[in-house]
PDB file of C-alpha atoms in Angstrom:
ATOM      1  CA  ASP H  88       0.170   0.124  -0.001  1.00 69.00           C
ATOM      2  CA  VAL H  89       0.973   3.923  -0.983  1.00 66.00           C
ATOM      3  CA  LYS H  90       1.700   5.773   2.097  1.00 89.00           C
ATOM      4  CA  VAL H  91       1.892   9.411   2.007  1.00 95.00           C
ATOM      5  CA  THR H  92       2.357  10.771   5.753  1.00 95.00           C
ATOM      6  CA  GLN H  93       2.518  14.467   7.097  1.00 96.00           C
ATOM      7  CA  SER H  94       4.532  15.620  10.050  1.00 90.00           C
ATOM      8  CA  SER H  95       1.274  17.252  11.689  1.00 91.00           C
ATOM      9  CA  ARG H  96      -2.168  16.805  11.719  1.00 93.00           C
ATOM     10  CA  TYR H  97      -2.949  19.723  13.814  1.00 96.00           C
ATOM     11  CA  LEU H  98      -0.742  23.035  13.905  1.00 97.00           C
ATOM     12  CA  VAL H  99      -1.345  26.346  15.199  1.00 97.00           C
ATOM     13  CA  LYS H 100       0.976  29.217  14.431  1.00 97.00           C
ATOM     14  CA  ARG H 101       1.073  32.694  14.886  1.00 97.00           C
ATOM     15  CA  THR H 102       0.910  35.936  12.269  1.00 98.00           C
ATOM     16  CA  GLY H 103       4.231  36.203  10.850  1.00 97.00           C
ATOM     17  CA  GLU H 104       5.909  33.378  11.607  1.00 97.00           C
ATOM     18  CA  LYS H 105       7.799  30.780   9.191  1.00 97.00           C
ATOM     19  CA  VAL H 106       5.916  27.604   8.876  1.00 97.00           C
ATOM     20  CA  PHE H 107       6.997  24.513   7.437  1.00 97.00           C
ATOM     21  CA  LEU H 108       4.832  21.399   6.312  1.00 98.00           C
ATOM     22  CA  GLU H 109       6.449  18.406   5.542  1.00 97.00           C
ATOM     23  CA  CYS H 110       5.094  15.235   3.473  1.00 97.00           C
ATOM     24  CA  VAL H 111       7.054  11.840   2.890  1.00 97.00           C
ATOM     25  CA  GLN H 112       5.797   9.084   0.522  1.00 96.00           C
ATOM     26  CA  ASP H 113       7.559   5.547   0.295  1.00 94.00           C
ATOM     27  CA  MET H 114       6.437   4.337  -3.017  1.00 88.00           C
ATOM     28  CA  ASP H 115       9.182   5.802  -4.723  1.00 90.00           C
ATOM     29  CA  HIS H 116       6.794   8.209  -6.738  1.00 90.00           C
ATOM     30  CA  GLU H 117       8.003  10.827  -8.707  1.00 89.00           C
ATOM     31  CA  ASN H 118       5.286  13.080  -8.863  1.00 90.00           C
ATOM     32  CA  MET H 119       4.167  15.282  -5.285  1.00 94.00           C
ATOM     33  CA  PHE H 120       1.691  17.812  -4.934  1.00 95.00           C
ATOM     34  CA  TRP H 121       0.497  20.378  -2.015  1.00 97.00           C
ATOM     35  CA  TYR H 122      -3.422  21.261  -2.118  1.00 97.00           C
ATOM     36  CA  ARG H 123      -5.059  23.167   0.456  1.00 97.00           C
ATOM     37  CA  GLN H 124      -8.699  22.311   1.203  1.00 95.00           C
ATOM     38  CA  ASP H 125     -11.157  25.324   2.108  1.00 94.00           C
ATOM     39  CA  PRO H 126     -14.854  24.206   2.337  1.00 90.00           C
ATOM     40  CA  GLY H 127     -16.900  25.062  -0.773  1.00 88.00           C
ATOM     41  CA  LEU H 128     -14.008  25.738  -2.679  1.00 91.00           C
ATOM     42  CA  GLY H 129     -12.790  21.743  -2.822  1.00 91.00           C
ATOM     43  CA  LEU H 130      -9.223  21.240  -3.483  1.00 94.00           C
ATOM     44  CA  ARG H 131      -7.013  23.976  -4.969  1.00 94.00           C
ATOM     45  CA  LEU H 132      -3.016  22.953  -6.322  1.00 94.00           C
ATOM     46  CA  ILE H 133      -0.262  25.207  -4.506  1.00 96.00           C
ATOM     47  CA  TYR H 134       2.391  23.514  -6.077  1.00 96.00           C
ATOM     48  CA  PHE H 135       4.015  20.590  -7.725  1.00 93.00           C
ATOM     49  CA  SER H 136       6.887  18.592  -8.253  1.00 93.00           C
ATOM     50  CA  TYR H 137       7.693  16.249 -10.690  1.00 88.00           C
ATOM     51  CA  ASP H 138      11.273  15.157  -9.628  1.00 88.00           C
ATOM     52  CA  VAL H 139      13.661  16.493  -7.381  1.00 92.00           C
ATOM     53  CA  LYS H 140      14.627  20.169  -7.423  1.00 89.00           C
ATOM     54  CA  MET H 141      11.978  20.563  -9.830  1.00 90.00           C
ATOM     55  CA  LYS H 142       9.122  22.317  -8.967  1.00 92.00           C
ATOM     56  CA  GLU H 143       5.943  23.951 -10.945  1.00 91.00           C
ATOM     57  CA  LYS H 144       3.513  26.453  -9.869  1.00 93.00           C
ATOM     58  CA  GLY H 145      -0.413  25.492  -9.151  1.00 91.00           C
ATOM     59  CA  ASP H 146      -3.307  27.592  -9.277  1.00 90.00           C
ATOM     60  CA  ILE H 147      -2.419  29.466  -5.950  1.00 95.00           C
ATOM     61  CA  PRO H 148       1.257  29.962  -5.333  1.00 96.00           C
ATOM     62  CA  GLU H 149       0.930  33.087  -3.773  1.00 96.00           C
ATOM     63  CA  GLY H 150       2.944  33.267  -0.229  1.00 96.00           C
ATOM     64  CA  TYR H 151       4.021  29.691  -0.381  1.00 98.00           C
ATOM     65  CA  SER H 152       7.038  27.934  -1.917  1.00 97.00           C
ATOM     66  CA  VAL H 153       8.067  24.879  -1.748  1.00 97.00           C
ATOM     67  CA  SER H 154      11.339  21.932  -1.570  1.00 97.00           C
ATOM     68  CA  ARG H 155      12.233  18.869  -2.502  1.00 97.00           C
ATOM     69  CA  GLU H 156      15.686  17.738  -1.776  1.00 95.00           C
ATOM     70  CA  LYS H 157      15.012  14.393  -1.818  1.00 96.00           C
ATOM     71  CA  LYS H 158      12.654  12.079  -4.102  1.00 95.00           C
ATOM     72  CA  GLU H 159      10.460  10.959  -1.001  1.00 96.00           C
ATOM     73  CA  ARG H 160      10.112  13.822   0.561  1.00 97.00           C
ATOM     74  CA  PHE H 161       8.084  17.403  -0.488  1.00 97.00           C
ATOM     75  CA  SER H 162       7.685  20.487   1.766  1.00 97.00           C
ATOM     76  CA  LEU H 163       5.367  23.337   1.913  1.00 98.00           C
ATOM     77  CA  ILE H 164       6.961  26.929   3.318  1.00 98.00           C
ATOM     78  CA  LEU H 165       4.666  29.531   4.322  1.00 97.00           C
ATOM     79  CA  GLU H 166       7.703  32.439   4.546  1.00 94.00           C
ATOM     80  CA  SER H 167       5.225  34.640   6.519  1.00 97.00           C
ATOM     81  CA  ALA H 168       2.000  32.959   7.828  1.00 97.00           C
ATOM     82  CA  SER H 169      -1.008  35.038   7.549  1.00 97.00           C
ATOM     83  CA  THR H 170      -4.528  34.009   8.895  1.00 97.00           C
ATOM     84  CA  ASN H 171      -5.994  33.796   5.110  1.00 97.00           C
ATOM     85  CA  GLN H 172      -3.695  30.864   5.296  1.00 98.00           C
ATOM     86  CA  THR H 173      -5.548  28.928   7.860  1.00 98.00           C
ATOM     87  CA  SER H 174      -7.054  25.796   6.029  1.00 98.00           C
ATOM     88  CA  MET H 175      -6.229  22.158   5.723  1.00 97.00           C
ATOM     89  CA  TYR H 176      -3.094  21.513   4.103  1.00 98.00           C
ATOM     90  CA  LEU H 177      -3.042  18.151   1.785  1.00 97.00           C
ATOM     91  CA  CYS H 178       0.043  16.384   0.162  1.00 97.00           C
ATOM     92  CA  ALA H 179      -0.314  14.013  -2.578  1.00 95.00           C
ATOM     93  CA  SER H 180       1.963  11.600  -4.991  1.00 93.00           C
ATOM     94  CA  SER H 181       1.706   9.485  -8.146  1.00 89.00           C
ATOM     95  CA  LEU H 182       3.753   8.051 -10.450  1.00 84.00           C
ATOM     96  CA  THR H 183       4.784   8.936 -13.975  1.00 75.00           C
ATOM     97  CA  LEU H 184       3.668   6.068 -15.563  1.00 64.00           C
ATOM     98  CA  SER H 185       1.673   4.920 -18.879  1.00 61.00           C
ATOM     99  CA  GLY H 186      -1.599   3.358 -18.788  1.00 61.00           C
ATOM    100  CA  PRO H 187      -4.216   3.372 -16.058  1.00 61.00           C
ATOM    101  CA  SER H 188      -2.145   3.105 -13.289  1.00 63.00           C
ATOM    102  CA  SER H 189      -0.609   7.107 -14.287  1.00 67.00           C
ATOM    103  CA  TYR H 190      -2.061  10.353 -12.970  1.00 78.00           C
ATOM    104  CA  GLU H 191      -3.873   8.472 -10.200  1.00 85.00           C
ATOM    105  CA  GLN H 192      -2.768  10.454  -6.714  1.00 91.00           C
ATOM    106  CA  TYR H 193      -2.399   9.278  -3.677  1.00 92.00           C
ATOM    107  CA  PHE H 194      -3.150  11.543  -0.690  1.00 95.00           C
ATOM    108  CA  GLY H 195      -2.110  11.994   3.320  1.00 96.00           C
ATOM    109  CA  PRO H 196      -4.330  12.702   5.912  1.00 94.00           C
ATOM    110  CA  GLY H 197      -3.773  16.096   5.748  1.00 96.00           C
ATOM    111  CA  THR H 198      -2.375  18.851   8.218  1.00 97.00           C
ATOM    112  CA  ARG H 199      -4.783  21.346   9.541  1.00 96.00           C
ATOM    113  CA  LEU H 200      -3.133  24.625  10.353  1.00 98.00           C
ATOM    114  CA  THR H 201      -4.697  27.459  11.970  1.00 98.00           C
ATOM    115  CA  VAL H 202      -2.876  31.071  11.708  1.00 98.00           C
ATOM    116  CA  THR H 203      -3.822  33.566  14.623  1.00 97.00           C
TER     117      THR H 203
ATOM    118  CA  ALA X  17      -7.003  25.409 -18.346  1.00 71.00           C
ATOM    119  CA  GLN X  18      -9.413  23.166 -17.457  1.00 78.00           C
ATOM    120  CA  SER X  19     -12.080  23.074 -15.208  1.00 89.00           C
ATOM    121  CA  VAL X  20     -14.610  21.066 -13.305  1.00 94.00           C
ATOM    122  CA  SER X  21     -18.088  21.414 -11.992  1.00 96.00           C
ATOM    123  CA  GLN X  22     -20.153  19.623  -9.444  1.00 96.00           C
ATOM    124  CA  HIS X  23     -23.669  20.752  -9.500  1.00 88.00           C
ATOM    125  CA  ASN X  24     -24.648  19.809  -5.950  1.00 90.00           C
ATOM    126  CA  HIS X  25     -23.091  21.399  -2.860  1.00 93.00           C
ATOM    127  CA  HIS X  26     -24.868  19.270  -0.425  1.00 96.00           C
ATOM    128  CA  VAL X  27     -27.300  16.128  -1.111  1.00 97.00           C
ATOM    129  CA  ILE X  28     -29.406  14.504   1.609  1.00 97.00           C
ATOM    130  CA  LEU X  29     -30.638  10.735   1.188  1.00 97.00           C
ATOM    131  CA  SER X  30     -32.570   8.458   3.188  1.00 97.00           C
ATOM    132  CA  GLU X  31     -31.033   4.957   3.010  1.00 97.00           C
ATOM    133  CA  ALA X  32     -31.885   2.591  -0.156  1.00 97.00           C
ATOM    134  CA  ALA X  33     -32.369   5.937  -1.910  1.00 97.00           C
ATOM    135  CA  SER X  34     -30.424   5.768  -5.532  1.00 98.00           C
ATOM    136  CA  LEU X  35     -27.494   8.529  -6.146  1.00 97.00           C
ATOM    137  CA  GLU X  36     -26.622  10.317  -8.826  1.00 97.00           C
ATOM    138  CA  LEU X  37     -23.961  13.270  -8.610  1.00 97.00           C
ATOM    139  CA  GLY X  38     -23.208  15.488 -11.507  1.00 97.00           C
ATOM    140  CA  CYS X  39     -19.994  16.287 -12.592  1.00 97.00           C
ATOM    141  CA  ASN X  40     -19.205  18.303 -15.592  1.00 97.00           C
ATOM    142  CA  TYR X  41     -15.554  19.322 -16.664  1.00 95.00           C
ATOM    143  CA  SER X  42     -14.372  21.752 -19.613  1.00 91.00           C
ATOM    144  CA  TYR X  43     -11.608  20.935 -21.868  1.00 85.00           C
ATOM    145  CA  GLY X  44     -11.514  19.432 -24.968  1.00 79.00           C
ATOM    146  CA  GLY X  45      -8.653  17.250 -25.598  1.00 82.00           C
ATOM    147  CA  THR X  46      -8.085  13.621 -23.959  1.00 83.00           C
ATOM    148  CA  VAL X  47      -8.488  13.182 -20.245  1.00 87.00           C
ATOM    149  CA  ASN X  48      -8.664  10.922 -17.270  1.00 89.00           C
ATOM    150  CA  LEU X  49     -11.525  11.741 -15.074  1.00 93.00           C
ATOM    151  CA  PHE X  50     -11.752  10.223 -11.279  1.00 95.00           C
ATOM    152  CA  TRP X  51     -13.824  10.303  -8.025  1.00 97.00           C
ATOM    153  CA  TYR X  52     -12.538  10.609  -4.362  1.00 97.00           C
ATOM    154  CA  VAL X  53     -14.288  10.303  -1.533  1.00 97.00           C
ATOM    155  CA  GLN X  54     -13.631  11.928   2.021  1.00 96.00           C
ATOM    156  CA  TYR X  55     -15.012  10.008   4.858  1.00 95.00           C
ATOM    157  CA  PRO X  56     -15.300  12.277   7.820  1.00 93.00           C
ATOM    158  CA  GLY X  57     -12.272  12.407   9.700  1.00 89.00           C
ATOM    159  CA  GLN X  58     -10.093  10.353   6.873  1.00 91.00           C
ATOM    160  CA  HIS X  59      -8.124  11.149   4.191  1.00 91.00           C
ATOM    161  CA  LEU X  60      -8.921  11.425   0.582  1.00 94.00           C
ATOM    162  CA  GLN X  61      -9.350   8.289  -1.433  1.00 93.00           C
ATOM    163  CA  LEU X  62      -9.799   7.119  -4.667  1.00 93.00           C
ATOM    164  CA  LEU X  63     -13.706   5.648  -5.586  1.00 95.00           C
ATOM    165  CA  LEU X  64     -12.988   4.973  -9.352  1.00 94.00           C
ATOM    166  CA  LYS X  65     -11.432   6.422 -12.323  1.00 92.00           C
ATOM    167  CA  TYR X  66     -11.746   6.339 -15.791  1.00 92.00           C
ATOM    168  CA  PHE X  67      -9.043   6.216 -18.254  1.00 88.00           C
ATOM    169  CA  SER X  68      -9.668   4.333 -21.505  1.00 86.00           C
ATOM    170  CA  GLY X  69     -12.330   1.560 -22.757  1.00 90.00           C
ATOM    171  CA  ASP X  70     -15.816   1.298 -21.305  1.00 93.00           C
ATOM    172  CA  PRO X  71     -17.615   4.311 -20.538  1.00 94.00           C
ATOM    173  CA  LEU X  72     -19.363   2.927 -17.942  1.00 96.00           C
ATOM    174  CA  VAL X  73     -16.840   2.028 -15.388  1.00 96.00           C
ATOM    175  CA  LYS X  74     -17.173   0.131 -11.896  1.00 95.00           C
ATOM    176  CA  GLY X  75     -15.642   1.487  -8.541  1.00 94.00           C
ATOM    177  CA  ILE X  76     -15.591   0.267  -4.716  1.00 92.00           C
ATOM    178  CA  LYS X  77     -18.605  -0.185  -2.636  1.00 94.00           C
ATOM    179  CA  GLY X  78     -20.801  -0.722  -5.302  1.00 95.00           C
ATOM    180  CA  PHE X  79     -20.266   2.905  -6.899  1.00 97.00           C
ATOM    181  CA  GLU X  80     -20.184   3.443 -10.629  1.00 97.00           C
ATOM    182  CA  ALA X  81     -19.808   6.290 -13.196  1.00 98.00           C
ATOM    183  CA  GLU X  82     -20.495   7.151 -16.786  1.00 97.00           C
ATOM    184  CA  PHE X  83     -18.286   8.928 -19.179  1.00 96.00           C
ATOM    185  CA  ILE X  84     -19.943  11.334 -21.778  1.00 95.00           C
ATOM    186  CA  LYS X  85     -17.538  12.340 -23.911  1.00 92.00           C
ATOM    187  CA  SER X  86     -20.320  14.663 -25.840  1.00 93.00           C
ATOM    188  CA  LYS X  87     -21.205  16.270 -22.857  1.00 94.00           C
ATOM    189  CA  PHE X  88     -18.316  16.629 -20.860  1.00 95.00           C
ATOM    190  CA  SER X  89     -19.733  14.660 -17.890  1.00 96.00           C
ATOM    191  CA  PHE X  90     -18.875  11.913 -15.335  1.00 97.00           C
ATOM    192  CA  ASN X  91     -21.795  11.245 -12.871  1.00 97.00           C
ATOM    193  CA  LEU X  92     -21.273   8.862 -10.191  1.00 98.00           C
ATOM    194  CA  ARG X  93     -23.788   6.805  -9.189  1.00 98.00           C
ATOM    195  CA  LYS X  94     -25.172   4.302  -6.696  1.00 98.00           C
ATOM    196  CA  PRO X  95     -28.261   2.414  -6.480  1.00 97.00           C
ATOM    197  CA  SER X  96     -28.572   2.082  -2.995  1.00 97.00           C
ATOM    198  CA  VAL X  97     -27.295   4.495  -0.609  1.00 97.00           C
ATOM    199  CA  GLN X  98     -26.098   3.438   2.828  1.00 97.00           C
ATOM    200  CA  TRP X  99     -25.255   5.817   6.048  1.00 97.00           C
ATOM    201  CA  SER X 100     -21.856   4.868   5.541  1.00 96.00           C
ATOM    202  CA  ASP X 101     -21.813   6.643   2.393  1.00 97.00           C
ATOM    203  CA  THR X 102     -22.045   9.772   3.974  1.00 98.00           C
ATOM    204  CA  ALA X 103     -19.057  11.727   3.045  1.00 97.00           C
ATOM    205  CA  GLU X 104     -17.730  13.894   0.715  1.00 97.00           C
ATOM    206  CA  TYR X 105     -17.406  13.349  -2.821  1.00 97.00           C
ATOM    207  CA  PHE X 106     -15.105  15.181  -5.195  1.00 97.00           C
ATOM    208  CA  CYS X 107     -14.784  14.727  -9.360  1.00 96.00           C
ATOM    209  CA  ALA X 108     -11.336  15.374 -10.282  1.00 95.00           C
ATOM    210  CA  VAL X 109      -9.688  15.386 -13.903  1.00 92.00           C
ATOM    211  CA  ASN X 110      -6.703  15.337 -15.877  1.00 87.00           C
ATOM    212  CA  ALA X 111      -5.739  16.863 -18.922  1.00 80.00           C
ATOM    213  CA  ARG X 112      -3.515  14.219 -20.523  1.00 69.00           C
ATOM    214  CA  ASP X 113      -2.041  16.076 -23.290  1.00 64.00           C
ATOM    215  CA  SER X 114      -1.054  19.413 -21.514  1.00 60.00           C
ATOM    216  CA  GLY X 115       2.856  19.061 -21.404  1.00 60.00           C
ATOM    217  CA  ALA X 116       4.140  19.136 -17.825  1.00 53.00           C
ATOM    218  CA  GLY X 117       0.994  19.755 -16.333  1.00 57.00           C
ATOM    219  CA  SER X 118      -0.309  16.877 -17.260  1.00 63.00           C
ATOM    220  CA  TYR X 119       0.092  14.862 -14.146  1.00 72.00           C
ATOM    221  CA  GLN X 120      -2.315  17.528 -12.172  1.00 82.00           C
ATOM    222  CA  LEU X 121      -5.507  16.766 -11.094  1.00 88.00           C
ATOM    223  CA  THR X 122      -8.079  19.632 -11.206  1.00 91.00           C
ATOM    224  CA  PHE X 123     -10.785  19.103  -8.723  1.00 93.00           C
ATOM    225  CA  GLY X 124     -14.338  20.453  -8.467  1.00 95.00           C
ATOM    226  CA  LYS X 125     -15.544  22.047  -5.129  1.00 95.00           C
ATOM    227  CA  GLY X 126     -17.305  18.711  -4.017  1.00 96.00           C
ATOM    228  CA  THR X 127     -20.417  17.226  -3.101  1.00 97.00           C
ATOM    229  CA  LYS X 128     -21.493  16.717   0.543  1.00 96.00           C
ATOM    230  CA  LEU X 129     -23.680  13.523   1.000  1.00 97.00           C
ATOM    231  CA  SER X 130     -25.713  12.866   4.204  1.00 97.00           C
ATOM    232  CA  VAL X 131     -27.600   9.611   4.351  1.00 97.00           C
ATOM    233  CA  ILE X 132     -29.956   9.623   7.232  1.00 96.00           C
ATOM    234  CA  PRO X 133     -30.713   6.220   8.548  1.00 92.00           C
TER     235      PRO X 133
END
């Protein structure tokens, strides 16, 4: 079974703090993704990475950065947390393949971040 | 860029009722289509997916979905829901021929399903 783990289930930070969210997958997946999930807005892609040290902006990258130094680990960084970044953050991974097994994303349990 | 519309924000059904959740996408090229489910307190998991071939796909727990290319739709169905189907359901589309972004999924806003015993 693919396992995607996230460093914290719940996190409370103050406005202006630098926040690191960590994600690790154990299935040698090439692609990793960070989303935020908000009620009524579904999942919105923040950043993704298709290889080590590679990153691509998603739909809402402003206020975030990412780091992928190792294949299994993808970090989301909030340089200066703000209250509008209070949200559920989901990490996902997928394989680069052809055929039906490709494109399917496996999700972690999420980190609920509250910025006060 | 592609987009996904889910028509219902919240659906309330009694047990044994039939379910159909609508999903439409906007993208003219080749797509993969997914339904994910998030049970209360749990992580998102795949319910079913369409890649190619038979447009009627069957997933876990008795769910199925039909891809109608001419309507850009991928509606989710279940003939008889159970209380344990209470969850949030997300439709997602992947545009296979969109270059570096081809591994991205675009999600709909989700539909909450509440099943009353």
